[in-house]
Amino acid sequence: MFTLYYGPGNASLTPHMLLEELGVPYELRPVDRKNGEQHQPAFRALNPNGLVPVLVDGDLVLYETAAICLHLCDTHPKAGLAPAVGSAERAHFYKWLVWLTNTLQSALITYFHPEHFGPASDTAGQASIQEHAQVRIGPMLDQLEAQLQKSGGPWILGQQYTAVDPYVLMLGRWTRNFERPARNLPLLGAHLRRVLARPAVQRTFEQEELSQPLV
Ligand SMILES: N[C@@H](CCC(=O)N[C@@H](CS)C(=O)NCC(=O)O)C(=O)O
């Protein structure tokens, strides 16, 4: 039995979508971020970074979204949420998963947490950090658009739906209030809607009570 520590729409959304996709038993444990539960000793004992998600699988306590995705793929190989180990497709799968977590997600965190990069009291400075983050993120979304063109879709890697697809939906969703959101790119927007239409994803969004616009 898995336990997923989560916050609605947070980085935990991808592991949650994967758990629903796998159809395995799991328990959801909300983290009260508004009241700083992520900084309390009990949570820090699970993740010393004070960040969600955390996945507990028996004696295993795991943090970092991409690591959780890989663990879920590895423990459920028949679900086909990752290409075969050793294949070129698997190598590209690793590349996209790592790029999503350390490049696009990281740039999005700059946008959502400008106070990590300059004094919160400097309103103009904070706005400038956010503006620059949006400018940096634009070409990253273009890369996803180009990959869908190259792979021919319907999924990021082509014919196989893998863990990178819900990851792209989660991060694409985070751009929903941008001047140029992910949904406005033709192939990427269609991809987000395809992922969103999956029954497992619909169930996840309902459970997290995510409101419109969904992407
Ligand atoms: N690299 C981490 C980042 C996770 C992350 O940034 N989580 C955010 C929510 S989306 C969080 O828990 N923030 C708590 C805080 O900033 O205090 C991962 O992917 O697991």
PDB file of C-alpha atoms and ligand atoms in Angstrom:
ATOM      1  CA  MET A   1       0.000   0.000   0.000  1.00  0.00           C
ATOM      2  CA  PHE A   2       1.414   3.359  -1.073  1.00  0.00           C
ATOM      3  CA  THR A   3       0.915   6.642   0.780  1.00  0.00           C
ATOM      4  CA  LEU A   4       1.281   9.853  -1.227  1.00  0.00           C
ATOM      5  CA  TYR A   5       1.847  13.104   0.649  1.00  0.00           C
ATOM      6  CA  TYR A   6       0.359  15.740  -1.612  1.00  0.00           C
ATOM      7  CA  GLY A   7      -0.981  19.238  -2.104  1.00  0.00           C
ATOM      8  CA  PRO A   8      -3.707  19.961  -4.677  1.00  0.00           C
ATOM      9  CA  GLY A   9      -2.114  20.750  -8.058  1.00  0.00           C
ATOM     10  CA  ASN A  10       1.401  20.587  -6.539  1.00  0.00           C
ATOM     11  CA  ALA A  11       4.300  18.521  -7.879  1.00  0.00           C
ATOM     12  CA  SER A  12       2.528  15.534  -6.310  1.00  0.00           C
ATOM     13  CA  LEU A  13      -0.023  15.681  -9.140  1.00  0.00           C
ATOM     14  CA  THR A  14       2.099  13.552 -11.499  1.00  0.00           C
ATOM     15  CA  PRO A  15       2.665  10.679  -9.022  1.00  0.00           C
ATOM     16  CA  HIS A  16      -1.048  10.868  -8.184  1.00  0.00           C
ATOM     17  CA  MET A  17      -2.015  10.550 -11.883  1.00  0.00           C
ATOM     18  CA  LEU A  18       0.383   7.580 -12.205  1.00  0.00           C
ATOM     19  CA  LEU A  19      -1.069   5.818  -9.153  1.00  0.00           C
ATOM     20  CA  GLU A  20      -4.549   6.199 -10.665  1.00  0.00           C
ATOM     21  CA  GLU A  21      -3.252   4.993 -14.035  1.00  0.00           C
ATOM     22  CA  LEU A  22      -1.772   1.897 -12.362  1.00  0.00           C
ATOM     23  CA  GLY A  23      -4.983   1.179 -10.466  1.00  0.00           C
ATOM     24  CA  VAL A  24      -3.053   0.143  -7.336  1.00  0.00           C
ATOM     25  CA  PRO A  25      -4.290   0.728  -3.774  1.00  0.00           C
ATOM     26  CA  TYR A  26      -2.939   3.905  -2.226  1.00  0.00           C
ATOM     27  CA  GLU A  27      -3.748   6.435   0.440  1.00  0.00           C
ATOM     28  CA  LEU A  28      -3.649  10.202  -0.048  1.00  0.00           C
ATOM     29  CA  ARG A  29      -2.239  12.270   2.785  1.00  0.00           C
ATOM     30  CA  PRO A  30      -2.752  16.040   2.389  1.00  0.00           C
ATOM     31  CA  VAL A  31       0.079  18.313   3.556  1.00  0.00           C
ATOM     32  CA  ASP A  32      -1.204  21.548   5.073  1.00  0.00           C
ATOM     33  CA  ARG A  33       1.242  23.876   3.327  1.00  0.00           C
ATOM     34  CA  LYS A  34      -0.716  27.014   4.224  1.00  0.00           C
ATOM     35  CA  ASN A  35       0.035  26.332   7.872  1.00  0.00           C
ATOM     36  CA  GLY A  36       3.615  25.273   7.197  1.00  0.00           C
ATOM     37  CA  GLU A  37       3.213  21.550   7.874  1.00  0.00           C
ATOM     38  CA  GLN A  38       6.026  20.916   5.351  1.00  0.00           C
ATOM     39  CA  HIS A  39       8.456  22.626   7.752  1.00  0.00           C
ATOM     40  CA  GLN A  40       7.416  20.622  10.820  1.00  0.00           C
ATOM     41  CA  PRO A  41       9.843  17.977  12.138  1.00  0.00           C
ATOM     42  CA  ALA A  42       7.438  15.105  11.358  1.00  0.00           C
ATOM     43  CA  PHE A  43       7.334  16.033   7.670  1.00  0.00           C
ATOM     44  CA  ARG A  44      11.024  16.974   7.494  1.00  0.00           C
ATOM     45  CA  ALA A  45      11.803  13.474   8.765  1.00  0.00           C
ATOM     46  CA  LEU A  46      10.232  12.235   5.504  1.00  0.00           C
ATOM     47  CA  ASN A  47      11.744  14.929   3.265  1.00  0.00           C
ATOM     48  CA  PRO A  48      14.459  17.152   4.750  1.00  0.00           C
ATOM     49  CA  ASN A  49      13.810  19.642   1.909  1.00  0.00           C
ATOM     50  CA  GLY A  50      10.304  20.311   3.241  1.00  0.00           C
ATOM     51  CA  LEU A  51       8.726  19.736  -0.171  1.00  0.00           C
ATOM     52  CA  VAL A  52       5.876  17.627  -1.516  1.00  0.00           C
ATOM     53  CA  PRO A  53       5.575  15.017  -2.901  1.00  0.00           C
ATOM     54  CA  VAL A  54       6.697  12.168  -0.684  1.00  0.00           C
ATOM     55  CA  LEU A  55       5.776   8.590  -1.496  1.00  0.00           C
ATOM     56  CA  VAL A  56       5.870   5.915   1.189  1.00  0.00           C
ATOM     57  CA  ASP A  57       6.019   2.333  -0.079  1.00  0.00           C
ATOM     58  CA  GLY A  58       6.381   0.008   2.912  1.00  0.00           C
ATOM     59  CA  ASP A  59       9.773   0.771   4.439  1.00  0.00           C
ATOM     60  CA  LEU A  60      10.754   2.977   1.509  1.00  0.00           C
ATOM     61  CA  VAL A  61      10.341   6.740   1.915  1.00  0.00           C
ATOM     62  CA  LEU A  62      10.957   8.551  -1.361  1.00  0.00           C
ATOM     63  CA  TYR A  63      10.984  12.217  -2.372  1.00  0.00           C
ATOM     64  CA  GLU A  64      11.672  14.003  -5.674  1.00  0.00           C
ATOM     65  CA  THR A  65       8.883  13.747  -8.241  1.00  0.00           C
ATOM     66  CA  ALA A  66      11.011  12.190 -10.997  1.00  0.00           C
ATOM     67  CA  ALA A  67      12.393   9.522  -8.646  1.00  0.00           C
ATOM     68  CA  ILE A  68       8.860   8.653  -7.523  1.00  0.00           C
ATOM     69  CA  CYS A  69       7.758   8.379 -11.168  1.00  0.00           C
ATOM     70  CA  LEU A  70      10.663   6.045 -11.970  1.00  0.00           C
ATOM     71  CA  HIS A  71       9.956   3.895  -8.912  1.00  0.00           C
ATOM     72  CA  LEU A  72       6.295   3.520  -9.892  1.00  0.00           C
ATOM     73  CA  CYS A  73       7.297   2.608 -13.469  1.00  0.00           C
ATOM     74  CA  ASP A  74       9.937   0.121 -12.286  1.00  0.00           C
ATOM     75  CA  THR A  75       7.658  -1.643  -9.812  1.00  0.00           C
ATOM     76  CA  HIS A  76       4.867  -1.982 -12.401  1.00  0.00           C
ATOM     77  CA  PRO A  77       6.695  -2.874 -15.631  1.00  0.00           C
ATOM     78  CA  LYS A  78       3.629  -4.475 -17.215  1.00  0.00           C
ATOM     79  CA  ALA A  79       1.788  -1.132 -17.136  1.00  0.00           C
ATOM     80  CA  GLY A  80       4.189   0.097 -19.844  1.00  0.00           C
ATOM     81  CA  LEU A  81       4.545   3.608 -18.418  1.00  0.00           C
ATOM     82  CA  ALA A  82       8.216   3.595 -19.464  1.00  0.00           C
ATOM     83  CA  PRO A  83       9.898   2.111 -22.566  1.00  0.00           C
ATOM     84  CA  ALA A  84      11.985  -1.071 -22.267  1.00  0.00           C
ATOM     85  CA  VAL A  85      15.212  -0.779 -20.232  1.00  0.00           C
ATOM     86  CA  GLY A  86      18.240  -0.425 -22.504  1.00  0.00           C
ATOM     87  CA  SER A  87      16.252   0.811 -25.522  1.00  0.00           C
ATOM     88  CA  ALA A  88      16.862   4.137 -27.264  1.00  0.00           C
ATOM     89  CA  GLU A  89      13.287   5.085 -26.307  1.00  0.00           C
ATOM     90  CA  ARG A  90      14.159   4.499 -22.643  1.00  0.00           C
ATOM     91  CA  ALA A  91      17.158   6.815 -22.991  1.00  0.00           C
ATOM     92  CA  HIS A  92      14.924   9.545 -24.427  1.00  0.00           C
ATOM     93  CA  PHE A  93      12.401   8.874 -21.659  1.00  0.00           C
ATOM     94  CA  TYR A  94      15.146   9.531 -19.053  1.00  0.00           C
ATOM     95  CA  LYS A  95      16.197  12.662 -20.928  1.00  0.00           C
ATOM     96  CA  TRP A  96      12.698  14.147 -20.964  1.00  0.00           C
ATOM     97  CA  LEU A  97      11.944  13.206 -17.354  1.00  0.00           C
ATOM     98  CA  VAL A  98      15.172  14.807 -16.139  1.00  0.00           C
ATOM     99  CA  TRP A  99      14.667  17.861 -18.368  1.00  0.00           C
ATOM    100  CA  LEU A 100      11.128  18.312 -17.069  1.00  0.00           C
ATOM    101  CA  THR A 101      12.191  18.154 -13.446  1.00  0.00           C
ATOM    102  CA  ASN A 102      15.452  20.095 -13.542  1.00  0.00           C
ATOM    103  CA  THR A 103      14.839  22.586 -16.331  1.00  0.00           C
ATOM    104  CA  LEU A 104      11.152  23.370 -16.925  1.00  0.00           C
ATOM    105  CA  GLN A 105       9.925  22.685 -13.366  1.00  0.00           C
ATOM    106  CA  SER A 106      12.844  24.573 -11.925  1.00  0.00           C
ATOM    107  CA  ALA A 107      12.131  27.616 -14.135  1.00  0.00           C
ATOM    108  CA  LEU A 108       8.480  27.457 -13.076  1.00  0.00           C
ATOM    109  CA  ILE A 109       9.513  27.447  -9.412  1.00  0.00           C
ATOM    110  CA  THR A 110      11.425  30.688 -10.100  1.00  0.00           C
ATOM    111  CA  TYR A 111       8.155  32.162 -11.392  1.00  0.00           C
ATOM    112  CA  PHE A 112       6.070  30.951  -8.435  1.00  0.00           C
ATOM    113  CA  HIS A 113       8.680  31.720  -5.777  1.00  0.00           C
ATOM    114  CA  PRO A 114      10.482  34.929  -6.824  1.00  0.00           C
ATOM    115  CA  GLU A 115      11.117  35.556  -3.121  1.00  0.00           C
ATOM    116  CA  HIS A 116      13.754  32.774  -3.278  1.00  0.00           C
ATOM    117  CA  PHE A 117      15.768  34.960  -5.669  1.00  0.00           C
ATOM    118  CA  GLY A 118      15.404  38.470  -4.285  1.00  0.00           C
ATOM    119  CA  PRO A 119      13.873  40.339  -1.335  1.00  0.00           C
ATOM    120  CA  ALA A 120      10.089  39.927  -1.160  1.00  0.00           C
ATOM    121  CA  SER A 121       9.830  43.600  -0.138  1.00  0.00           C
ATOM    122  CA  ASP A 122      11.203  44.657  -3.561  1.00  0.00           C
ATOM    123  CA  THR A 123       7.932  44.535  -5.520  1.00  0.00           C
ATOM    124  CA  ALA A 124       9.441  45.718  -8.811  1.00  0.00           C
ATOM    125  CA  GLY A 125      12.331  43.251  -8.469  1.00  0.00           C
ATOM    126  CA  GLN A 126       9.945  40.381  -7.799  1.00  0.00           C
ATOM    127  CA  ALA A 127       7.837  41.312 -10.851  1.00  0.00           C
ATOM    128  CA  SER A 128      10.982  41.453 -12.967  1.00  0.00           C
ATOM    129  CA  ILE A 129      12.068  37.968 -11.821  1.00  0.00           C
ATOM    130  CA  GLN A 130       8.628  36.624 -12.774  1.00  0.00           C
ATOM    131  CA  GLU A 131       8.710  38.359 -16.148  1.00  0.00           C
ATOM    132  CA  HIS A 132      12.138  36.902 -16.922  1.00  0.00           C
ATOM    133  CA  ALA A 133      10.968  33.448 -15.843  1.00  0.00           C
ATOM    134  CA  GLN A 134       8.075  33.650 -18.335  1.00  0.00           C
ATOM    135  CA  VAL A 135      10.505  34.715 -21.076  1.00  0.00           C
ATOM    136  CA  ARG A 136      12.777  31.753 -20.268  1.00  0.00           C
ATOM    137  CA  ILE A 137       9.887  29.301 -20.185  1.00  0.00           C
ATOM    138  CA  GLY A 138       8.556  30.281 -23.653  1.00  0.00           C
ATOM    139  CA  PRO A 139      11.315  28.463 -25.643  1.00  0.00           C
ATOM    140  CA  MET A 140      11.013  25.474 -23.290  1.00  0.00           C
ATOM    141  CA  LEU A 141       7.365  25.098 -24.290  1.00  0.00           C
ATOM    142  CA  ASP A 142       8.493  25.430 -27.918  1.00  0.00           C
ATOM    143  CA  GLN A 143      10.803  22.445 -27.330  1.00  0.00           C
ATOM    144  CA  LEU A 144       7.842  20.330 -26.246  1.00  0.00           C
ATOM    145  CA  GLU A 145       5.894  21.501 -29.305  1.00  0.00           C
ATOM    146  CA  ALA A 146       8.847  20.508 -31.540  1.00  0.00           C
ATOM    147  CA  GLN A 147       9.114  17.105 -29.845  1.00  0.00           C
ATOM    148  CA  LEU A 148       5.426  16.373 -30.528  1.00  0.00           C
ATOM    149  CA  GLN A 149       6.021  17.335 -34.162  1.00  0.00           C
ATOM    150  CA  LYS A 150       9.067  15.034 -34.303  1.00  0.00           C
ATOM    151  CA  SER A 151       7.497  12.057 -32.508  1.00  0.00           C
ATOM    152  CA  GLY A 152       4.249  12.389 -34.477  1.00  0.00           C
ATOM    153  CA  GLY A 153       2.315  12.033 -31.215  1.00  0.00           C
ATOM    154  CA  PRO A 154      -0.156  11.377 -29.840  1.00  0.00           C
ATOM    155  CA  TRP A 155       2.231  11.262 -26.854  1.00  0.00           C
ATOM    156  CA  ILE A 156       5.557  12.945 -26.151  1.00  0.00           C
ATOM    157  CA  LEU A 157       7.552   9.834 -27.111  1.00  0.00           C
ATOM    158  CA  GLY A 158       5.200   8.850 -29.941  1.00  0.00           C
ATOM    159  CA  GLN A 159       2.792   5.921 -29.697  1.00  0.00           C
ATOM    160  CA  GLN A 160       3.508   4.961 -26.061  1.00  0.00           C
ATOM    161  CA  TYR A 161       1.858   6.837 -23.190  1.00  0.00           C
ATOM    162  CA  THR A 162       4.584   7.160 -20.556  1.00  0.00           C
ATOM    163  CA  ALA A 163       5.136   8.948 -17.243  1.00  0.00           C
ATOM    164  CA  VAL A 164       6.460  12.012 -19.068  1.00  0.00           C
ATOM    165  CA  ASP A 165       2.982  12.724 -20.480  1.00  0.00           C
ATOM    166  CA  PRO A 166       1.235  13.439 -17.157  1.00  0.00           C
ATOM    167  CA  TYR A 167       4.402  15.291 -16.081  1.00  0.00           C
ATOM    168  CA  VAL A 168       3.983  17.587 -19.119  1.00  0.00           C
ATOM    169  CA  LEU A 169       0.310  18.078 -18.222  1.00  0.00           C
ATOM    170  CA  MET A 170       1.200  19.042 -14.651  1.00  0.00           C
ATOM    171  CA  LEU A 171       3.797  21.605 -15.719  1.00  0.00           C
ATOM    172  CA  GLY A 172       1.714  22.816 -18.672  1.00  0.00           C
ATOM    173  CA  ARG A 173      -1.102  23.416 -16.204  1.00  0.00           C
ATOM    174  CA  TRP A 174       1.191  25.564 -14.077  1.00  0.00           C
ATOM    175  CA  THR A 175       1.492  27.979 -17.050  1.00  0.00           C
ATOM    176  CA  ARG A 176      -2.297  28.411 -17.323  1.00  0.00           C
ATOM    177  CA  ASN A 177      -2.203  32.063 -16.209  1.00  0.00           C
ATOM    178  CA  PHE A 178       0.838  32.997 -18.310  1.00  0.00           C
ATOM    179  CA  GLU A 179       0.614  35.470 -21.180  1.00  0.00           C
ATOM    180  CA  ARG A 180       1.498  32.538 -23.447  1.00  0.00           C
ATOM    181  CA  PRO A 181       0.235  29.386 -21.706  1.00  0.00           C
ATOM    182  CA  ALA A 182       1.147  25.879 -22.882  1.00  0.00           C
ATOM    183  CA  ARG A 183      -2.432  25.270 -24.039  1.00  0.00           C
ATOM    184  CA  ASN A 184      -1.997  27.966 -26.746  1.00  0.00           C
ATOM    185  CA  LEU A 185       0.653  25.957 -28.617  1.00  0.00           C
ATOM    186  CA  PRO A 186      -1.189  23.856 -31.234  1.00  0.00           C
ATOM    187  CA  LEU A 187       0.347  20.390 -30.723  1.00  0.00           C
ATOM    188  CA  LEU A 188       1.114  20.888 -27.038  1.00  0.00           C
ATOM    189  CA  GLY A 189      -2.403  22.182 -26.307  1.00  0.00           C
ATOM    190  CA  ALA A 190      -3.922  19.138 -28.049  1.00  0.00           C
ATOM    191  CA  HIS A 191      -1.558  16.872 -26.097  1.00  0.00           C
ATOM    192  CA  LEU A 192      -2.604  18.431 -22.766  1.00  0.00           C
ATOM    193  CA  ARG A 193      -6.269  17.899 -23.636  1.00  0.00           C
ATOM    194  CA  ARG A 194      -5.582  14.259 -24.600  1.00  0.00           C
ATOM    195  CA  VAL A 195      -3.855  13.558 -21.276  1.00  0.00           C
ATOM    196  CA  LEU A 196      -6.617  15.389 -19.416  1.00  0.00           C
ATOM    197  CA  ALA A 197      -9.272  13.218 -21.110  1.00  0.00           C
ATOM    198  CA  ARG A 198      -7.824   9.979 -19.713  1.00  0.00           C
ATOM    199  CA  PRO A 199     -10.149   8.482 -17.069  1.00  0.00           C
ATOM    200  CA  ALA A 200      -7.257   8.113 -14.581  1.00  0.00           C
ATOM    201  CA  VAL A 201      -6.394  11.791 -14.979  1.00  0.00           C
ATOM    202  CA  GLN A 202     -10.031  12.863 -14.648  1.00  0.00           C
ATOM    203  CA  ARG A 203     -10.307  10.889 -11.388  1.00  0.00           C
ATOM    204  CA  THR A 204      -7.105  12.491 -10.087  1.00  0.00           C
ATOM    205  CA  PHE A 205      -8.297  16.027 -10.860  1.00  0.00           C
ATOM    206  CA  GLU A 206     -11.655  15.302  -9.202  1.00  0.00           C
ATOM    207  CA  GLN A 207      -9.963  13.919  -6.081  1.00  0.00           C
ATOM    208  CA  GLU A 208      -7.738  17.007  -5.816  1.00  0.00           C
ATOM    209  CA  GLU A 209     -10.798  19.233  -6.495  1.00  0.00           C
ATOM    210  CA  LEU A 210      -8.873  21.263  -9.064  1.00  0.00           C
ATOM    211  CA  SER A 211     -10.872  24.160 -10.432  1.00  0.00           C
ATOM    212  CA  GLN A 212     -11.177  25.666 -13.920  1.00  0.00           C
ATOM    213  CA  PRO A 213      -9.237  26.417 -15.992  1.00  0.00           C
ATOM    214  CA  LEU A 214      -7.781  22.924 -15.682  1.00  0.00           C
ATOM    215  CA  VAL A 215      -4.965  23.713 -18.121  1.00  0.00           C
TER     216      VAL A 215
HETATM  217  N1  LIG B   1      12.285  18.996  -6.949  1.00  0.00           N
HETATM  218  C1  LIG B   1      11.158  18.808  -6.080  1.00  0.00           C
HETATM  219  C2  LIG B   1      10.355  20.082  -6.011  1.00  0.00           C
HETATM  220  C3  LIG B   1       9.047  19.905  -5.260  1.00  0.00           C
HETATM  221  C4  LIG B   1       8.374  21.233  -4.966  1.00  0.00           C
HETATM  222  O1  LIG B   1       8.839  22.309  -5.395  1.00  0.00           O
HETATM  223  N2  LIG B   1       7.257  21.188  -4.214  1.00  0.00           N
HETATM  224  C5  LIG B   1       6.537  22.388  -3.820  1.00  0.00           C
HETATM  225  C6  LIG B   1       5.079  22.298  -4.222  1.00  0.00           C
HETATM  226  S1  LIG B   1       4.887  22.239  -5.959  1.00  0.00           S
HETATM  227  C7  LIG B   1       6.560  22.496  -2.299  1.00  0.00           C
HETATM  228  O2  LIG B   1       6.363  21.521  -1.608  1.00  0.00           O
HETATM  229  N3  LIG B   1       6.809  23.705  -1.753  1.00  0.00           N
HETATM  230  C8  LIG B   1       6.794  23.909  -0.330  1.00  0.00           C
HETATM  231  C9  LIG B   1       7.438  25.194   0.050  1.00  0.00           C
HETATM  232  O3  LIG B   1       7.910  25.903  -0.860  1.00  0.00           O
HETATM  233  O4  LIG B   1       7.461  25.492   1.247  1.00  0.00           O
HETATM  234  C10 LIG B   1      10.303  17.653  -6.608  1.00  0.00           C
HETATM  235  O5  LIG B   1      10.063  17.607  -7.820  1.00  0.00           O
HETATM  236  O6  LIG B   1       9.891  16.805  -5.815  1.00  0.00           O
END
